[in-house]
Short mmCIF file of C-alpha atoms and ligand atoms in Angstrom, two decimals:
data_model
loop_
_atom_site.label_atom_id
_atom_site.label_comp_id
_atom_site.label_asym_id
_atom_site.label_seq_id
_atom_site.Cartn_x
_atom_site.Cartn_y
_atom_site.Cartn_z
CA MET O 100 31.69 44.75 52.74
CA SER O 101 30.94 43.42 49.31
CA SER O 102 28.23 40.80 49.30
CA LYS O 103 29.35 38.95 46.19
CA VAL O 104 29.14 35.22 46.73
CA VAL O 105 32.40 33.30 46.31
CA THR O 106 32.33 29.51 46.66
CA ARG O 107 35.05 26.98 46.13
CA PHE O 108 35.64 23.34 45.39
CA ALA O 109 38.80 22.31 47.19
CA PRO O 110 39.65 18.71 46.33
CA SER O 111 42.87 16.98 47.29
CA PRO O 112 44.38 15.36 44.21
CA THR O 113 45.15 12.10 45.96
CA GLY O 114 43.03 9.81 43.81
CA LEU O 115 40.34 9.68 41.15
CA LEU O 116 37.39 11.39 42.80
CA HIS O 117 34.00 9.76 42.57
CA LEU O 118 30.49 11.07 42.04
CA GLY O 119 29.90 11.82 45.72
CA THR O 120 32.79 14.26 45.73
CA TYR O 121 31.64 15.93 42.54
CA ARG O 122 28.25 16.50 44.09
CA THR O 123 30.06 18.96 46.38
CA ALA O 124 31.54 20.67 43.33
CA ILE O 125 28.14 20.79 41.65
CA PHE O 126 26.39 22.34 44.65
CA SER O 127 29.18 24.91 45.17
CA TYR O 128 29.08 25.80 41.49
CA LEU O 129 25.30 26.05 41.30
CA TYR O 130 25.14 28.16 44.42
CA ALA O 131 27.73 30.60 43.07
CA LYS O 132 26.13 30.86 39.63
CA LYS O 133 22.64 31.19 41.03
CA ASN O 134 23.85 34.21 43.00
CA ASN O 135 25.92 35.70 40.17
CA GLY O 136 28.95 34.85 42.22
CA THR O 137 32.39 33.42 41.65
CA PHE O 138 33.31 29.74 41.65
CA VAL O 139 36.86 28.89 42.65
CA LEU O 140 38.73 25.65 42.07
CA ARG O 141 41.49 25.15 44.60
CA ILE O 142 43.66 22.08 44.34
CA GLU O 143 44.75 21.18 47.86
CA ASP O 144 48.05 19.56 47.13
CA THR O 145 50.08 20.23 50.26
CA ASP O 146 50.35 16.50 50.98
CA LYS O 147 53.34 16.01 48.72
CA GLU O 148 53.51 12.24 48.96
CA ARG O 149 49.90 11.55 48.08
CA SER O 150 49.17 14.38 45.65
CA LYS O 151 49.65 13.50 41.99
CA LYS O 152 49.54 15.62 38.86
CA GLU O 153 47.45 13.01 37.02
CA TYR O 154 44.72 13.28 39.66
CA GLU O 155 44.74 17.07 39.37
CA GLU O 156 44.38 16.69 35.61
CA ASN O 157 41.51 14.27 36.09
CA ILE O 158 39.71 16.78 38.34
CA ILE O 159 40.11 19.52 35.74
CA GLU O 160 38.94 17.23 32.94
CA SER O 161 35.93 16.08 34.97
CA LEU O 162 34.80 19.61 35.83
CA LYS O 163 35.22 20.69 32.23
CA TRP O 164 33.21 17.71 30.98
CA LEU O 165 30.42 18.43 33.48
CA GLY O 166 30.34 22.04 32.33
CA LEU O 167 31.39 23.44 35.70
CA ASP O 168 33.58 26.32 34.57
CA TYR O 169 35.56 27.87 37.38
CA ASP O 170 36.28 31.57 37.46
CA GLN O 171 39.51 31.27 39.42
CA PHE O 172 42.08 28.55 39.85
CA TYR O 173 44.51 28.13 42.71
CA ARG O 174 46.94 25.48 43.74
CA GLN O 175 47.51 25.37 47.48
CA SER O 176 51.19 24.56 47.11
CA ASP O 177 51.65 27.93 45.37
CA ASN O 178 50.54 29.68 48.55
CA LEU O 179 53.27 28.53 50.92
CA ASP O 180 54.63 32.05 51.34
CA ARG O 181 51.40 33.40 52.68
CA HIS O 182 50.95 30.39 54.93
CA LYS O 183 54.38 31.10 56.37
CA PHE O 184 53.56 34.79 56.75
CA TYR O 185 50.53 34.02 58.92
CA LEU O 186 52.35 31.32 60.86
CA GLU O 187 55.11 33.76 61.82
CA LYS O 188 52.55 36.42 62.68
CA MET O 189 50.63 34.04 64.93
CA ILE O 190 53.81 32.95 66.66
CA LYS O 191 54.85 36.57 67.21
CA GLU O 192 51.44 37.37 68.67
CA GLY O 193 51.52 34.34 70.98
CA LYS O 194 48.65 32.60 69.20
CA ALA O 195 50.81 29.71 68.11
CA TYR O 196 54.15 28.35 69.25
CA ILE O 197 56.96 26.11 68.15
CA SER O 198 57.12 22.95 70.16
CA LYS O 199 60.10 20.61 70.25
CA GLU O 200 58.87 17.03 70.43
CA GLU O 201 60.19 13.55 70.14
CA ALA O 202 59.13 11.97 66.86
CA LYS O 203 56.48 9.29 67.24
CA ASP O 204 58.27 6.95 64.86
CA GLY O 205 60.48 5.58 67.66
CA THR O 206 63.71 7.09 66.29
CA GLY O 207 63.97 9.36 69.30
CA GLU O 208 64.58 12.25 66.91
CA ILE O 209 63.53 15.69 68.16
CA LYS O 210 61.18 17.53 65.80
CA GLU O 211 59.86 21.06 65.77
CA LEU O 212 56.11 21.36 65.30
CA VAL O 213 53.93 24.44 65.29
CA ARG O 214 51.01 24.18 67.69
CA PHE O 215 47.99 26.42 67.96
CA LYS O 216 47.41 27.96 71.35
CA ASN O 217 43.91 26.75 72.06
CA PRO O 218 41.83 29.23 74.09
CA ASN O 219 39.54 26.32 75.12
CA ILE O 220 36.22 27.95 74.41
CA ASP O 221 32.82 26.99 73.04
CA ILE O 222 32.49 27.56 69.32
CA THR O 223 29.04 27.99 67.85
CA PHE O 224 28.46 28.37 64.14
CA HIS O 225 25.49 28.44 61.86
CA ASP O 226 25.34 25.80 59.17
CA GLU O 227 22.95 26.35 56.26
CA ILE O 228 21.99 22.69 56.33
CA LYS O 229 22.54 21.52 59.88
CA GLY O 230 21.39 24.66 61.66
CA GLU O 231 23.28 25.73 64.78
CA VAL O 232 26.34 23.64 65.63
CA LYS O 233 28.06 24.04 68.99
CA MET O 234 31.27 22.38 70.14
CA ASN O 235 33.67 22.85 73.00
CA THR O 236 37.25 23.00 71.78
CA THR O 237 39.00 21.95 75.00
CA ASP O 238 39.43 18.35 73.87
CA LEU O 239 41.28 19.50 70.79
CA ASN O 240 44.21 20.58 72.96
CA ASP O 241 46.91 22.71 71.36
CA PHE O 242 46.55 21.09 67.97
CA VAL O 243 49.33 21.01 65.40
CA ILE O 244 48.94 23.49 62.53
CA ALA O 245 52.28 23.04 60.74
CA ARG O 246 55.14 20.57 60.60
CA ASN O 247 57.43 23.59 60.40
CA LEU O 248 57.26 27.11 58.98
CA ASN O 249 57.35 25.78 55.43
CA GLU O 250 54.97 22.89 55.85
CA PRO O 251 51.51 24.05 56.91
CA LEU O 252 48.91 21.41 57.68
CA PHE O 253 45.39 21.14 56.39
CA HIS O 254 43.45 23.37 58.81
CA LEU O 255 45.84 26.26 58.59
CA ALA O 256 46.15 26.14 54.82
CA VAL O 257 42.37 25.94 54.31
CA VAL O 258 41.66 28.89 56.57
CA ILE O 259 44.33 31.15 55.10
CA ASP O 260 43.41 30.28 51.53
CA ASP O 261 39.68 30.72 52.08
CA PHE O 262 40.43 34.11 53.63
CA GLU O 263 42.87 35.30 50.97
CA GLU O 264 40.65 34.08 48.15
CA GLY O 265 37.63 35.85 49.63
CA ILE O 266 35.53 32.72 50.02
CA THR O 267 32.14 33.67 51.44
CA HIS O 268 30.48 30.23 51.44
CA VAL O 269 32.17 26.98 52.33
CA ILE O 270 30.06 24.18 50.89
CA ARG O 271 31.65 20.81 51.59
CA GLY O 272 31.06 17.29 52.83
CA GLU O 273 29.73 16.48 56.26
CA ASP O 274 33.03 14.80 57.16
CA HIS O 275 34.41 18.31 57.66
CA VAL O 276 31.92 19.39 60.36
CA SER O 277 34.23 18.31 63.15
CA ASN O 278 37.08 20.29 61.56
CA THR O 279 35.12 23.51 61.56
CA PRO O 280 35.68 24.60 65.19
CA ARG O 281 39.45 24.32 64.74
CA GLN O 282 39.23 26.34 61.57
CA ILE O 283 37.11 28.99 63.24
CA LEU O 284 39.69 29.29 66.04
CA ILE O 285 42.39 29.88 63.44
CA GLN O 286 40.20 32.42 61.62
CA ARG O 287 39.82 34.40 64.82
CA ALA O 288 43.54 34.22 65.49
CA ILE O 289 44.42 35.70 62.09
CA GLY O 290 41.52 38.16 62.04
CA ALA O 291 39.63 36.46 59.22
CA PRO O 292 35.84 36.50 59.01
CA THR O 293 34.02 33.19 59.39
CA PRO O 294 32.43 32.20 56.08
CA ILE O 295 28.95 30.77 55.83
CA TYR O 296 29.08 27.01 56.13
CA ALA O 297 26.97 24.37 54.46
CA HIS O 298 27.96 20.79 55.24
CA LEU O 299 26.38 18.34 52.83
CA PRO O 300 25.01 15.07 54.15
CA LEU O 301 26.82 11.89 53.19
CA VAL O 302 26.23 10.09 49.95
CA LEU O 303 25.46 6.42 50.48
CA GLY O 304 25.65 3.55 48.02
CA ALA O 305 22.78 1.12 47.36
CA ASP O 306 24.04 -0.90 50.36
CA LYS O 307 23.40 2.16 52.58
CA LEU O 308 27.09 2.43 53.40
CA LYS O 309 29.16 5.49 52.60
CA LEU O 310 29.83 5.70 48.88
CA SER O 311 33.50 5.10 48.30
CA LYS O 312 35.87 4.16 45.58
CA ARG O 313 36.72 0.97 47.36
CA ARG O 314 33.08 -0.08 47.18
CA GLY O 315 32.52 0.52 43.52
CA ALA O 316 31.92 4.28 43.21
CA LEU O 317 33.32 5.34 39.86
CA PRO O 318 35.27 8.42 38.85
CA ILE O 319 33.38 10.94 36.68
CA THR O 320 35.61 10.21 33.71
CA SER O 321 34.41 6.58 33.73
CA TYR O 322 30.90 7.82 33.02
CA LYS O 323 32.33 9.88 30.20
CA ASP O 324 34.04 6.76 28.85
CA MET O 325 30.82 4.74 29.14
CA GLY O 326 29.11 7.22 26.84
CA PHE O 327 26.92 9.06 29.31
CA LEU O 328 25.90 12.61 28.51
CA PRO O 329 27.53 15.21 30.78
CA GLU O 330 24.24 17.04 31.30
CA ALA O 331 22.63 13.82 32.48
CA ILE O 332 25.38 13.17 35.02
CA LEU O 333 25.18 16.78 36.18
CA ASN O 334 21.41 16.47 36.57
CA GLY O 335 21.53 13.01 38.15
CA VAL O 336 24.25 13.88 40.65
CA ALA O 337 22.60 17.19 41.55
CA PHE O 338 19.55 15.13 42.47
CA VAL O 339 21.49 13.08 45.01
CA GLY O 340 20.19 14.73 48.15
CA TRP O 341 18.55 17.69 46.45
CA ASN O 342 15.36 18.29 44.54
CA PRO O 343 13.50 21.47 43.69
CA GLY O 344 10.40 20.46 45.62
CA THR O 345 8.36 19.90 42.45
CA ASP O 346 7.81 16.88 40.21
CA LYS O 347 10.23 18.16 37.62
CA GLU O 348 13.29 15.94 37.42
CA ILE O 349 14.90 16.67 34.09
CA PHE O 350 16.98 19.81 34.25
CA THR O 351 19.45 21.31 31.86
CA HIS O 352 22.56 23.06 33.18
CA ASP O 353 20.86 26.47 32.99
CA GLU O 354 17.69 25.24 34.62
CA LEU O 355 19.72 23.83 37.51
CA VAL O 356 21.45 27.17 37.99
CA LYS O 357 18.08 28.89 38.02
CA ASP O 358 16.32 26.52 40.40
CA PHE O 359 19.09 25.38 42.74
CA ASP O 360 18.39 26.15 46.34
CA LEU O 361 20.70 25.22 49.19
CA SER O 362 17.81 25.24 51.63
CA LYS O 363 16.25 22.32 49.79
CA VAL O 364 19.25 20.06 50.29
CA GLN O 365 18.02 17.17 52.39
CA LYS O 366 19.39 16.82 55.91
CA SER O 367 19.61 13.04 55.96
CA PRO O 368 22.16 11.02 54.00
CA ALA O 369 21.32 10.63 50.32
CA VAL O 370 21.36 7.31 48.51
CA PHE O 371 22.98 7.17 45.10
CA ASN O 372 21.21 4.93 42.63
CA GLU O 373 23.15 3.85 39.55
CA GLU O 374 19.99 2.70 37.75
CA LYS O 375 18.46 6.12 38.12
CA LEU O 376 21.49 7.58 36.39
CA ASN O 377 20.67 5.47 33.31
CA TRP O 378 17.17 6.88 33.43
CA PHE O 379 18.45 10.45 33.62
CA ASN O 380 20.71 9.73 30.69
CA LYS O 381 17.95 8.33 28.52
CA GLU O 382 15.75 11.32 29.28
CA HIS O 383 18.55 13.68 28.28
CA MET O 384 19.19 11.66 25.12
CA LYS O 385 15.57 12.28 24.19
CA LEU O 386 16.23 16.04 24.36
CA LEU O 387 18.87 15.81 21.63
CA SER O 388 18.16 16.72 18.03
CA THR O 389 17.78 13.97 15.42
CA GLU O 390 21.10 15.04 13.90
CA GLU O 391 22.91 14.63 17.20
CA VAL O 392 21.34 11.23 17.82
CA ASN O 393 22.20 10.06 14.30
CA LYS O 394 25.74 11.29 14.59
CA ASN O 395 26.40 9.66 17.96
CA ILE O 396 24.83 6.34 17.07
CA LEU O 397 26.55 6.06 13.70
CA GLU O 398 29.88 7.05 15.23
CA ASN O 399 29.60 4.22 17.74
CA LEU O 400 28.91 1.60 15.08
CA PRO O 401 31.66 -0.18 13.16
CA GLU O 402 32.01 1.34 9.69
CA ASN O 403 30.36 -1.56 7.88
CA MET O 404 27.24 -1.22 10.06
CA ARG O 405 26.66 2.53 9.65
CA ASN O 406 23.14 2.37 8.28
CA VAL O 407 20.99 5.31 9.28
CA LYS O 408 17.89 3.09 9.18
CA LEU O 409 19.24 1.28 12.23
CA VAL O 410 19.26 4.47 14.29
CA PRO O 411 15.69 4.32 15.67
CA ILE O 412 16.03 0.60 16.40
CA ILE O 413 19.24 1.14 18.32
CA PHE O 414 18.04 4.30 20.03
CA GLU O 415 15.10 2.46 21.51
CA ARG O 416 17.38 -0.16 23.05
CA ILE O 417 20.12 1.92 24.66
CA THR O 418 20.45 4.18 27.67
CA LYS O 419 23.92 5.48 26.77
CA TRP O 420 26.12 5.53 23.68
CA GLY O 421 28.44 2.90 25.15
CA ASP O 422 25.61 0.34 25.00
CA ILE O 423 25.98 0.29 21.22
CA LYS O 424 29.42 -1.29 21.44
CA ASN O 425 27.92 -4.04 23.61
CA MET O 426 25.08 -4.65 21.17
CA VAL O 427 27.61 -5.01 18.39
CA SER O 428 29.97 -7.23 20.36
CA VAL O 429 27.27 -9.71 21.39
CA GLY O 430 26.12 -9.85 17.75
CA GLU O 431 22.71 -8.34 18.42
CA LEU O 432 22.80 -6.46 15.13
CA ASP O 433 24.42 -9.14 12.96
CA PHE O 434 21.17 -10.38 11.45
CA PHE O 435 20.72 -7.06 9.71
CA PHE O 436 23.85 -7.75 7.73
CA LYS O 437 23.84 -11.49 7.09
CA GLN O 438 21.27 -14.22 6.69
CA PRO O 439 20.67 -15.78 10.08
CA GLU O 440 21.15 -19.49 10.71
CA TYR O 441 18.39 -20.98 12.81
CA ASP O 442 16.53 -24.06 13.94
CA LYS O 443 13.61 -24.24 11.50
CA SER O 444 11.17 -25.67 14.05
CA LYS O 445 11.29 -22.26 15.70
CA LEU O 446 9.42 -20.78 12.74
CA ILE O 447 6.27 -22.32 14.18
CA TYR O 448 4.27 -19.96 16.33
CA LYS O 449 4.54 -21.68 19.66
CA ASN O 450 1.18 -21.02 21.22
CA VAL O 451 -0.86 -22.16 18.29
CA GLN O 452 -1.32 -25.71 17.07
CA SER O 453 -0.44 -25.22 13.45
CA SER O 454 1.08 -27.54 10.94
CA THR O 455 4.29 -26.73 9.12
CA LEU O 456 2.16 -26.61 6.05
CA ASN O 457 0.13 -23.58 6.97
CA ILE O 458 3.20 -21.79 8.24
CA SER O 459 4.72 -21.99 4.78
CA GLU O 460 1.37 -21.12 3.33
CA ASN O 461 1.29 -18.02 5.49
CA ILE O 462 4.82 -17.04 4.57
CA ASN O 463 3.89 -17.48 0.93
CA LYS O 464 0.99 -15.09 1.37
CA ALA O 465 3.37 -12.59 2.90
CA ILE O 466 5.74 -12.95 -0.03
CA SER O 467 3.01 -12.33 -2.55
CA VAL O 468 1.82 -9.10 -0.94
CA LEU O 469 5.35 -7.85 -0.36
CA GLU O 470 6.24 -8.52 -3.98
CA GLU O 471 3.51 -6.08 -4.90
CA LEU O 472 5.21 -3.28 -2.98
CA ASN O 473 7.55 -1.08 -4.89
CA GLU O 474 11.18 -1.13 -3.73
CA ASN O 475 10.96 2.61 -3.00
CA ASN O 476 7.83 2.18 -0.93
CA PHE O 477 9.24 -0.60 1.16
CA THR O 478 8.76 1.28 4.43
CA LYS O 479 7.77 -0.17 7.76
CA GLU O 480 4.37 1.52 7.52
CA ASN O 481 3.58 -0.01 4.13
CA VAL O 482 4.95 -3.41 5.07
CA LYS O 483 2.85 -3.31 8.19
CA GLU O 484 -0.26 -2.38 6.32
CA VAL O 485 -0.11 -5.27 3.85
CA LEU O 486 1.01 -7.86 6.37
CA MET O 487 -1.59 -6.88 8.95
CA LYS O 488 -4.35 -7.45 6.42
CA ILE O 489 -3.33 -11.09 6.21
CA ALA O 490 -2.57 -11.43 9.89
CA ASP O 491 -6.00 -10.10 10.86
CA SER O 492 -7.68 -12.73 8.69
CA LEU O 493 -6.04 -15.56 10.66
CA GLU O 494 -7.14 -17.06 13.92
CA SER O 495 -4.14 -15.46 15.57
CA ARG O 496 -1.90 -12.72 14.15
CA GLY O 497 1.12 -14.53 15.49
CA GLU O 498 0.62 -17.30 12.95
CA LEU O 499 1.88 -14.90 10.34
CA LEU O 500 3.85 -12.32 12.25
CA HIS O 501 5.96 -14.79 14.22
CA PRO O 502 7.28 -16.83 11.28
CA VAL O 503 7.92 -13.70 9.25
CA ARG O 504 9.77 -12.01 12.10
CA PHE O 505 11.74 -15.15 12.88
CA ALA O 506 12.59 -15.78 9.24
CA LEU O 507 14.02 -12.27 9.03
CA SER O 508 15.94 -12.23 12.30
CA GLY O 509 16.52 -15.81 13.41
CA LEU O 510 16.21 -14.50 16.99
CA ASP O 511 13.77 -15.25 19.80
CA LYS O 512 13.68 -11.55 20.56
CA SER O 513 14.08 -8.83 17.96
CA PRO O 514 12.43 -5.66 16.71
CA ASP O 515 9.10 -6.19 14.92
CA PRO O 516 9.14 -7.64 11.38
CA PHE O 517 8.06 -4.39 9.69
CA VAL O 518 11.05 -2.47 11.01
CA ILE O 519 13.44 -5.27 10.07
CA ALA O 520 11.96 -5.53 6.59
CA GLU O 521 12.49 -1.83 5.98
CA VAL O 522 16.13 -2.03 7.05
CA LEU O 523 16.77 -5.17 4.97
CA GLY O 524 15.01 -3.80 1.90
CA LYS O 525 12.72 -5.64 -0.47
CA ASN O 526 15.14 -8.10 -2.06
CA GLU O 527 16.76 -9.31 1.12
CA THR O 528 13.40 -9.58 2.89
CA LEU O 529 11.97 -11.73 0.12
CA ALA O 530 15.11 -13.85 -0.02
CA ARG O 531 14.88 -14.61 3.69
CA LEU O 532 11.20 -15.48 3.44
CA GLN O 533 11.89 -17.79 0.49
CA LYS O 534 14.61 -19.50 2.42
CA ALA O 535 12.22 -20.07 5.33
CA ILE O 536 9.77 -21.83 3.05
N1 LIG V 716 40.76 19.18 50.55
C1 LIG V 716 39.70 18.70 51.35
C2 LIG V 716 39.22 17.35 50.87
O1 LIG V 716 39.55 16.93 49.81
C3 LIG V 716 38.50 19.63 51.38
C4 LIG V 716 38.73 20.82 52.20
C5 LIG V 716 37.52 21.68 52.42
O2 LIG V 716 36.57 21.56 51.62
O3 LIG V 716 37.52 22.47 53.35
O4 LIG V 716 38.50 16.68 51.55
#
């Protein structure tokens, strides 16, 4: 038997899937790639009413964005012929049977269902995460495996498809543990080998309840829209319930493939922390080249604000590209482009008893040293050097630095005055200081 690893991600396209679901995709992908194996995407769309094309498209877009390339693609609804083939075979061999039953909807209508002939035995299987799992199948009765020969139900379709697609490792959410004995019974009935199972512990939200869309868990594409980096989401989500056992937290795609280890997946439920995702994103932003940072920041600014000198100031204040739009919309950057209006009493450095007179005196001193600087040398370093000389001669540096900063920005909180001066340039800086006086 070939030992090539084949894993799959088998989502049902019945909604926009959230991070918790993609963690399953990430682990299946990493496990396959780590072992030079094959990663399969199978869209489980046999529930005709609830499955929608747009959700399938969203799954494909999300995997692509995350960089989880699949080697094979299947759609379960394309496999109805082989489902039927096995159903008929099982019926012929007495392992399943057609049962005529009254519909439960109260219409009294008689329906034909296909039931599995349950041998009522103990099923034991090894789970890579949970260890040995044992269940008695008697309580499952002769469970239904198809509505009719053309409409297979979940357990049957999963087992046949996993078998036909050569899946060796079924990595999926813990909610499927209780389905596994039924699926193993079907495997035995059709002569399929039992794959290796790994059931991943639940993902909980900050409130320690199961992460769900209803309680605020977002689809992957929302993170894309918010301007997160795909590598950061990949890294951050991989760390929900897994870590390499070292202090290293920042991993690129290739490093994850290299270091991923199913045996290090934690056994208890994992808590997803949205804040931590911002941290991962910022760390990944720091790995980008200056050109990439410049490009992304400038692209997210309105055209009239695209000044490359703003890049470091903005970079320091954001955790994702989408934050730039917020900075712009609340007017946080406006003072770079127009003279601020402000309450002049705020020019006074608040912790120091100083008269208005020496504030204007101090600003005047600043003007005279800045006038000496050449327009071309008006850099934050040079501005800092000349201003600090004056500031250091005062009782408190704030007596100079506060009024200068405030005169330039008109804001209680802003970047330091040297940085602002460089962005504004010599003329505008002097004009604002004059106005303050
Ligand atoms: N289609 C199933 C789901 O979305 C997953 C089936 C499986 O992984 O075995 O939950």
